[in-house]
Tab-separated table of C-alpha atoms and ligand atoms in Angstrom:
chain	number	residue	atom	x	y	z
O	1	MET	CA	0.135	0.068	-0.026
O	2	ALA	CA	1.198	3.557	-0.412
O	3	LYS	CA	2.476	5.328	2.389
O	4	ILE	CA	2.753	9.329	3.038
O	5	ILE	CA	6.189	9.680	4.809
O	6	GLY	CA	5.444	13.251	5.898
O	7	ALA	CA	4.884	16.583	4.942
O	8	ILE	CA	7.213	20.058	4.203
O	9	THR	CA	6.308	23.637	4.073
O	10	THR	CA	8.040	25.855	2.168
O	11	SER	CA	8.495	29.089	0.790
O	12	HIS	CA	8.220	29.764	-2.865
O	13	ILE	CA	9.575	33.448	-3.411
O	14	PRO	CA	10.561	33.810	-7.077
O	15	ALA	CA	13.857	35.629	-5.696
O	16	ILE	CA	15.216	32.426	-4.370
O	17	GLY	CA	15.035	31.324	-8.233
O	18	GLY	CA	17.530	34.303	-9.066
O	19	ALA	CA	19.799	33.377	-6.210
O	20	ILE	CA	19.834	29.531	-7.016
O	21	ALA	CA	20.599	30.595	-11.044
O	22	LYS	CA	23.498	33.382	-9.766
O	23	GLY	CA	24.797	30.645	-7.336
O	24	GLN	CA	24.474	33.423	-4.219
O	25	GLN	CA	23.400	30.890	-1.632
O	26	ASN	CA	26.595	31.761	0.467
O	27	GLU	CA	26.365	35.233	0.104
O	28	PRO	CA	25.572	36.907	3.727
O	29	TYR	CA	22.020	37.861	2.570
O	30	TRP	CA	20.933	34.459	1.146
O	31	LYS	CA	23.130	32.004	3.564
O	32	PRO	CA	20.604	32.096	6.658
O	33	PHE	CA	17.684	31.281	4.331
O	34	PHE	CA	19.609	28.265	2.054
O	35	ASP	CA	21.295	26.936	5.641
O	36	GLY	CA	17.826	26.237	6.464
O	37	TYR	CA	17.456	23.473	3.923
O	38	GLY	CA	20.401	21.240	5.113
O	39	PRO	CA	18.468	19.184	7.569
O	40	VAL	CA	15.675	18.685	4.852
O	41	HIS	CA	18.070	17.221	2.214
O	42	ASP	CA	19.162	14.792	4.913
O	43	TRP	CA	15.722	13.958	5.745
O	44	LEU	CA	15.011	13.419	2.005
O	45	ASP	CA	18.024	11.826	1.644
O	46	ARG	CA	17.003	8.971	4.352
O	47	THR	CA	13.358	8.968	3.688
O	48	ARG	CA	13.276	8.618	-0.517
O	49	PRO	CA	9.851	9.607	-1.264
O	50	ASP	CA	8.937	8.555	-4.603
O	51	VAL	CA	5.794	11.015	-5.686
O	52	ALA	CA	5.595	14.396	-4.126
O	53	VAL	CA	1.900	15.847	-3.961
O	54	VAL	CA	2.226	19.609	-4.128
O	55	PHE	CA	-0.458	22.178	-2.873
O	56	TYR	CA	0.800	25.644	-4.422
O	57	ASN	CA	-0.882	28.532	-5.720
O	58	ASP	CA	-0.775	29.258	-9.437
O	59	HIS	CA	0.005	33.247	-9.834
O	60	GLY	CA	-1.108	33.861	-13.075
O	61	LEU	CA	0.702	31.241	-15.425
O	62	ASN	CA	-1.352	28.339	-15.881
O	63	PHE	CA	-4.539	30.085	-14.644
O	64	PHE	CA	-5.672	33.970	-14.725
O	65	LEU	CA	-8.005	36.021	-13.395
O	66	ASP	CA	-10.786	35.133	-16.212
O	67	LYS	CA	-10.771	31.438	-15.281
O	68	MET	CA	-9.862	30.432	-12.010
O	69	PRO	CA	-10.588	27.208	-10.700
O	70	THR	CA	-11.080	27.156	-6.579
O	71	PHE	CA	-9.206	23.783	-6.547
O	72	ALA	CA	-7.426	22.100	-9.751
O	73	ILE	CA	-5.373	18.805	-9.798
O	74	GLY	CA	-2.836	17.724	-12.352
O	75	ALA	CA	-3.448	14.509	-14.403
O	76	ALA	CA	-0.154	14.564	-16.836
O	77	ALA	CA	2.674	12.284	-17.525
O	78	GLU	CA	4.688	15.991	-17.010
O	79	TYR	CA	4.451	19.352	-16.227
O	80	HIS	CA	6.332	22.175	-18.146
O	81	HIS	CA	7.517	24.933	-16.197
O	82	ALA	CA	7.480	28.422	-17.312
O	83	ASP	CA	8.043	31.911	-16.305
O	84	GLU	CA	5.411	34.241	-15.869
O	85	GLY	CA	7.101	37.330	-15.739
O	86	TRP	CA	9.988	36.985	-12.742
O	87	ALA	CA	12.800	36.606	-15.665
O	88	LEU	CA	13.670	33.444	-13.779
O	89	PRO	CA	15.706	30.400	-16.032
O	90	VAL	CA	13.145	27.747	-16.982
O	91	MET	CA	13.514	24.619	-15.236
O	92	PRO	CA	13.418	20.904	-17.269
O	93	SER	CA	9.620	19.586	-16.928
O	94	PHE	CA	8.699	17.490	-14.017
O	95	PRO	CA	7.411	14.103	-14.370
O	96	GLY	CA	3.995	13.462	-13.460
O	97	ASP	CA	1.818	10.453	-11.969
O	98	PRO	CA	-1.123	9.808	-13.792
O	99	THR	CA	-1.978	6.704	-12.379
O	100	LEU	CA	-1.893	7.963	-9.011
O	101	SER	CA	-3.910	11.388	-9.957
O	102	TRP	CA	-6.691	9.478	-11.801
O	103	HIS	CA	-6.675	7.439	-8.183
O	104	LEU	CA	-6.721	10.990	-6.402
O	105	ILE	CA	-9.565	12.775	-8.540
O	106	GLU	CA	-11.897	9.802	-8.688
O	107	ALA	CA	-11.679	9.580	-4.907
O	108	LEU	CA	-12.162	13.395	-4.510
O	109	VAL	CA	-14.848	13.617	-6.660
O	110	GLU	CA	-16.652	10.756	-4.847
O	111	HIS	CA	-16.020	12.751	-1.778
O	112	GLY	CA	-17.622	15.900	-2.887
O	113	PHE	CA	-14.711	17.592	-4.026
O	114	ASP	CA	-15.507	18.822	-7.824
O	115	MET	CA	-11.626	19.340	-8.915
O	116	THR	CA	-10.867	20.949	-12.295
O	117	VAL	CA	-8.974	18.256	-13.756
O	118	CYS	CA	-5.925	19.488	-15.726
O	119	GLN	CA	-4.322	16.929	-18.306
O	120	GLU	CA	-1.752	19.688	-19.652
O	121	MET	CA	-0.899	22.054	-16.989
O	122	LEU	CA	2.232	24.625	-16.775
O	123	VAL	CA	3.799	25.305	-13.191
O	124	ASP	CA	4.914	28.601	-11.904
O	125	HIS	CA	7.708	29.404	-9.209
O	126	ALA	CA	5.227	28.386	-6.718
O	127	PHE	CA	6.016	24.958	-7.696
O	128	ALA	CA	9.037	24.817	-9.386
O	129	ILE	CA	11.214	26.909	-6.651
O	130	PRO	CA	10.057	24.573	-3.798
O	131	MET	CA	11.335	21.649	-6.054
O	132	ALA	CA	14.732	23.329	-6.511
O	133	LEU	CA	15.089	23.986	-2.861
O	134	LEU	CA	14.101	20.210	-2.046
O	135	TRP	CA	16.209	18.561	-4.453
O	136	PRO	CA	19.108	21.180	-5.518
O	137	GLY	CA	21.023	18.998	-8.007
O	138	ALA	CA	19.701	18.456	-11.483
O	139	HIS	CA	18.284	15.251	-10.704
O	140	ARG	CA	14.747	15.255	-9.055
O	141	PRO	CA	14.059	11.933	-7.961
O	142	VAL	CA	10.195	12.285	-7.656
O	143	ARG	CA	7.234	12.039	-9.625
O	144	THR	CA	4.550	14.802	-9.037
O	145	ILE	CA	1.180	15.652	-8.433
O	146	PRO	CA	0.507	19.524	-8.470
O	147	VAL	CA	-3.056	20.681	-6.475
O	148	ALA	CA	-3.607	24.077	-7.095
O	149	ILE	CA	-5.570	25.943	-4.731
O	150	ASN	CA	-7.154	29.486	-5.400
O	151	THR	CA	-5.358	31.865	-3.238
O	152	VAL	CA	-5.282	34.956	-5.382
O	153	LEU	CA	-9.049	35.900	-6.858
O	154	HIS	CA	-11.587	36.317	-3.867
O	155	PRO	CA	-13.756	34.437	-2.764
O	156	LEU	CA	-11.016	32.014	-1.497
O	157	PRO	CA	-11.988	28.681	-0.451
O	158	SER	CA	-11.871	28.393	3.668
O	159	PRO	CA	-9.157	27.251	5.856
O	160	LYS	CA	-11.545	24.362	6.759
O	161	ARG	CA	-12.229	23.458	3.380
O	162	CYS	CA	-8.668	23.534	2.200
O	163	PHE	CA	-7.795	21.427	5.347
O	164	ALA	CA	-10.729	18.797	4.592
O	165	LEU	CA	-9.209	18.702	0.746
O	166	GLY	CA	-6.038	17.970	1.932
O	167	HIS	CA	-7.591	15.171	4.303
O	168	ALA	CA	-9.447	13.662	1.353
O	169	ILE	CA	-6.361	13.486	-0.284
O	170	GLY	CA	-4.038	11.888	2.350
O	171	GLN	CA	-6.968	9.017	2.946
O	172	ALA	CA	-7.131	8.512	-0.719
O	173	ILE	CA	-3.394	7.921	-0.798
O	174	GLU	CA	-3.774	5.634	1.997
O	175	ALA	CA	-6.142	3.605	0.048
O	176	TYR	CA	-3.607	3.391	-2.914
O	177	ALA	CA	-2.632	-0.229	-3.435
O	178	PRO	CA	0.922	0.378	-5.087
O	179	ASP	CA	3.693	0.550	-2.518
O	180	VAL	CA	4.905	3.916	-3.164
O	181	LYS	CA	6.284	6.604	-0.957
O	182	VAL	CA	4.476	9.858	-0.749
O	183	LEU	CA	5.708	13.023	0.078
O	184	ILE	CA	3.298	16.140	0.906
O	185	VAL	CA	4.516	19.606	0.129
O	186	GLY	CA	2.636	22.664	0.952
O	187	THR	CA	4.299	25.774	-0.617
O	188	GLY	CA	3.855	29.807	0.167
O	189	GLY	CA	3.689	32.294	3.065
O	190	LEU	CA	3.998	32.808	5.398
O	191	SER	CA	3.219	36.586	6.065
O	192	HIS	CA	3.677	39.123	3.275
O	193	GLN	CA	1.842	41.434	1.516
O	194	LEU	CA	3.508	42.957	-1.767
O	195	ASP	CA	1.240	45.613	-2.480
O	196	GLY	CA	-1.658	48.559	-1.165
O	197	THR	CA	-0.880	50.569	1.852
O	198	ARG	CA	0.451	47.471	3.836
O	199	ALA	CA	2.973	46.668	1.370
O	200	GLY	CA	5.891	44.961	3.326
O	201	PHE	CA	3.476	43.784	6.232
O	202	ILE	CA	5.073	40.776	8.026
O	203	ASN	CA	3.865	39.679	11.474
O	204	LYS	CA	6.463	37.267	12.932
O	205	PRO	CA	4.228	36.679	16.419
O	206	PHE	CA	1.557	34.914	13.826
O	207	ASP	CA	3.863	33.221	11.856
O	208	LEU	CA	5.448	31.463	14.614
O	209	GLN	CA	2.241	30.747	16.122
O	210	CYS	CA	1.049	29.040	12.613
O	211	MET	CA	4.016	27.003	12.528
O	212	ASP	CA	3.203	25.724	15.869
O	213	ASP	CA	-0.797	25.061	14.955
O	214	LEU	CA	0.438	23.233	11.712
O	215	VAL	CA	2.594	20.864	13.753
O	216	SER	CA	0.260	20.409	16.603
O	217	ASP	CA	-3.100	22.179	16.397
O	218	PRO	CA	-4.189	22.699	12.997
O	219	THR	CA	-7.791	23.255	13.991
O	220	ALA	CA	-6.743	26.623	15.674
O	221	LEU	CA	-5.893	27.574	11.599
O	222	THR	CA	-9.107	26.136	10.101
O	223	THR	CA	-11.329	27.929	12.551
O	224	LEU	CA	-9.763	31.305	10.852
O	225	SER	CA	-11.505	33.072	8.473
O	226	VAL	CA	-9.908	34.201	5.139
O	227	ARG	CA	-10.452	37.636	6.021
O	228	GLN	CA	-8.686	37.040	9.358
O	229	ILE	CA	-5.876	35.580	7.487
O	230	VAL	CA	-5.613	38.630	5.484
O	231	GLU	CA	-5.614	40.928	8.591
O	232	LEU	CA	-2.850	38.654	10.128
O	233	ALA	CA	-0.736	37.725	7.368
O	234	GLY	CA	-1.077	40.236	4.570
O	235	SER	CA	-2.977	39.861	1.399
O	236	GLN	CA	-0.709	37.355	0.064
O	237	GLY	CA	-0.392	35.573	3.086
O	238	THR	CA	-3.487	33.451	2.276
O	239	GLU	CA	-1.037	31.142	0.493
O	240	LEU	CA	-1.691	29.836	4.144
O	241	LEU	CA	-4.124	27.893	2.629
O	242	ASN	CA	-1.804	25.704	1.013
O	243	LEU	CA	-0.196	24.833	4.088
O	244	ILE	CA	-3.288	24.261	5.744
O	245	ALA	CA	-4.118	21.681	2.865
O	246	ALA	CA	-0.704	20.213	3.257
O	247	ARG	CA	-1.276	19.334	7.066
O	248	GLY	CA	-4.715	18.138	6.406
O	249	ALA	CA	-3.189	15.120	4.372
O	250	LEU	CA	-1.557	13.786	7.335
O	251	THR	CA	-4.237	11.834	8.892
O	252	GLY	CA	-1.980	10.130	11.234
O	253	GLU	CA	0.009	11.064	14.549
O	254	VAL	CA	2.378	14.212	13.725
O	255	SER	CA	5.400	15.153	14.885
O	256	LYS	CA	7.929	17.748	13.772
O	257	VAL	CA	11.369	16.763	12.552
O	258	TYR	CA	12.446	20.083	12.067
O	259	GLY	CA	11.674	23.692	11.675
O	260	HIS	CA	13.403	27.015	10.642
O	261	TYR	CA	11.910	30.612	10.287
O	262	HIS	CA	13.879	33.194	8.569
O	263	VAL	CA	12.544	37.100	7.624
O	264	PRO	CA	12.713	38.421	5.464
O	265	ILE	CA	13.441	37.268	1.935
O	266	SER	CA	12.171	39.954	-0.612
O	267	ASN	CA	9.020	40.936	1.054
O	268	THR	CA	8.192	37.739	2.772
O	269	ALA	CA	8.541	35.660	5.996
O	270	THR	CA	10.155	32.275	5.163
O	271	GLY	CA	8.783	29.159	7.052
O	272	LEU	CA	9.941	25.753	6.771
O	273	LEU	CA	8.818	22.649	8.375
O	274	VAL	CA	9.359	18.883	8.167
O	275	LEU	CA	6.472	16.881	9.625
O	276	GLU	CA	6.532	13.049	10.126
O	277	GLN	CA	3.344	10.939	10.710
O	278	LYS	CA	2.874	7.680	12.399
O	279	PRO	CA	0.222	6.085	9.981
O	280	PRO	CA	-3.285	5.778	11.619
O	281	VAL	CA	-3.875	2.400	13.214
O	282	PRO	CA	-6.193	0.834	10.519
O	283	ARG	CA	-9.924	0.273	12.257
O	284	GLY	CA	-10.618	-3.318	13.441
O	285	VAL	CA	-6.698	-3.535	14.357
O	286	SER	CA	-5.872	-4.219	18.070
O	287	LEU	CA	-2.915	-2.418	19.687
O	288	ALA	CA	-2.675	-5.218	21.938
O	289	ALA	CA	0.522	-7.717	21.696
H	1	LIG	C1	7.096	37.149	-3.404
H	1	LIG	C2	6.432	36.504	-2.512
H	1	LIG	C3	5.519	35.524	-3.051
H	1	LIG	O1	4.959	34.688	-2.638
H	1	LIG	C4	4.987	35.633	-4.657
H	1	LIG	O2	4.525	34.778	-4.829
H	1	LIG	C5	6.081	36.430	-5.690
H	1	LIG	C6	6.648	37.302	-4.594
H	1	LIG	C7	8.271	38.462	-2.787
H	1	LIG	O3	8.086	38.441	-1.414
H	1	LIG	O4	8.960	38.999	-3.562
H	2	LIG	FE1	3.289	33.831	-3.786
C-alpha cells in the first residue's frame, strides 16, 4: 500500500530562484535562508519519497483572473515549467504520475470535491522553486502531482475546506494499492503583502504561532476566516491555505522533525517545516500484542 512519509512546508519566493541561478547561496543575505535546507536534504536522503503531491497557488501562469478554479489537480505525464514574468531560468519539465492522479481524482469527486482536472498544466515559481530547494541538483528523483488552490481571486476557499481537501487526498493516498512513498508539500507564505498601503507587512508572532499550529493544533488554523488571514498575514499571506491543505493530508499522529523561520526574503517571511506522521491504526486492528 502507498504510505505518506510526511509533509514539508516551504517558501516559494521568486527571488530564491534568482539566487539559485546566480549561485548566491553563500552570500550574507542568502546564507541564513539556504542553510535552513540542509536538514531537509538529510531527511529526504533518508526517507526517499517516490512521489510528491504539491499544494501551491498559481500566480497567473496556467490560470488567470478570467478563469480561476478554486481547486485544480494535475493528471499529466509531465508538467512544463514556465516563467510568468520574474525572468527566472526555465527548469526542465517535472514528471507526473497519471495513475495516482486519476486515483486521487476519482476519490475526490466521489467525496464531494469537484476538482478542475488538468491533463495539461504549466507550473509556475510556486511549484518549481520548492522543487529546486528540496532537490538542489539537476536530478529530481520524484514524480509529482500539482494541486493548485486559489489563494488569489476572492472569494477564496475557507481554511476549513482546504484542510478537508488535504484530508481527502491523504485518505485516498492511503487507499492506493501500489507500494509508493508519498511526500506532501505545501508552498508559500508565511506573512506577506506585496502591494497596497500595507506593502511589506510581516507578522512574526502570527507566523510562529502558525508554525506551531501546523504541527500540533491545525484546527486553530481551520477556524480562521480568510478575512482574518488577510488581516493577520497580509493579502498574499492567504498562501497559508496551501500549508493548511498539506497538513490536512497527514491523517496520522504528527510530529515535527525540523523547523526553520527566516525573515525577510524579499517582502516575505519564510517558514520551513518537516513533519512526520505515524500512520493511523487501521480500523479493527488491536494494539494489544
Ligand atoms: C514574493 C512572494 C511571493 O509569494 C510571490 O508569489 C511573489 C513574490 C516576494 O516576496 O517577492
Ligand atoms: Fe506567492
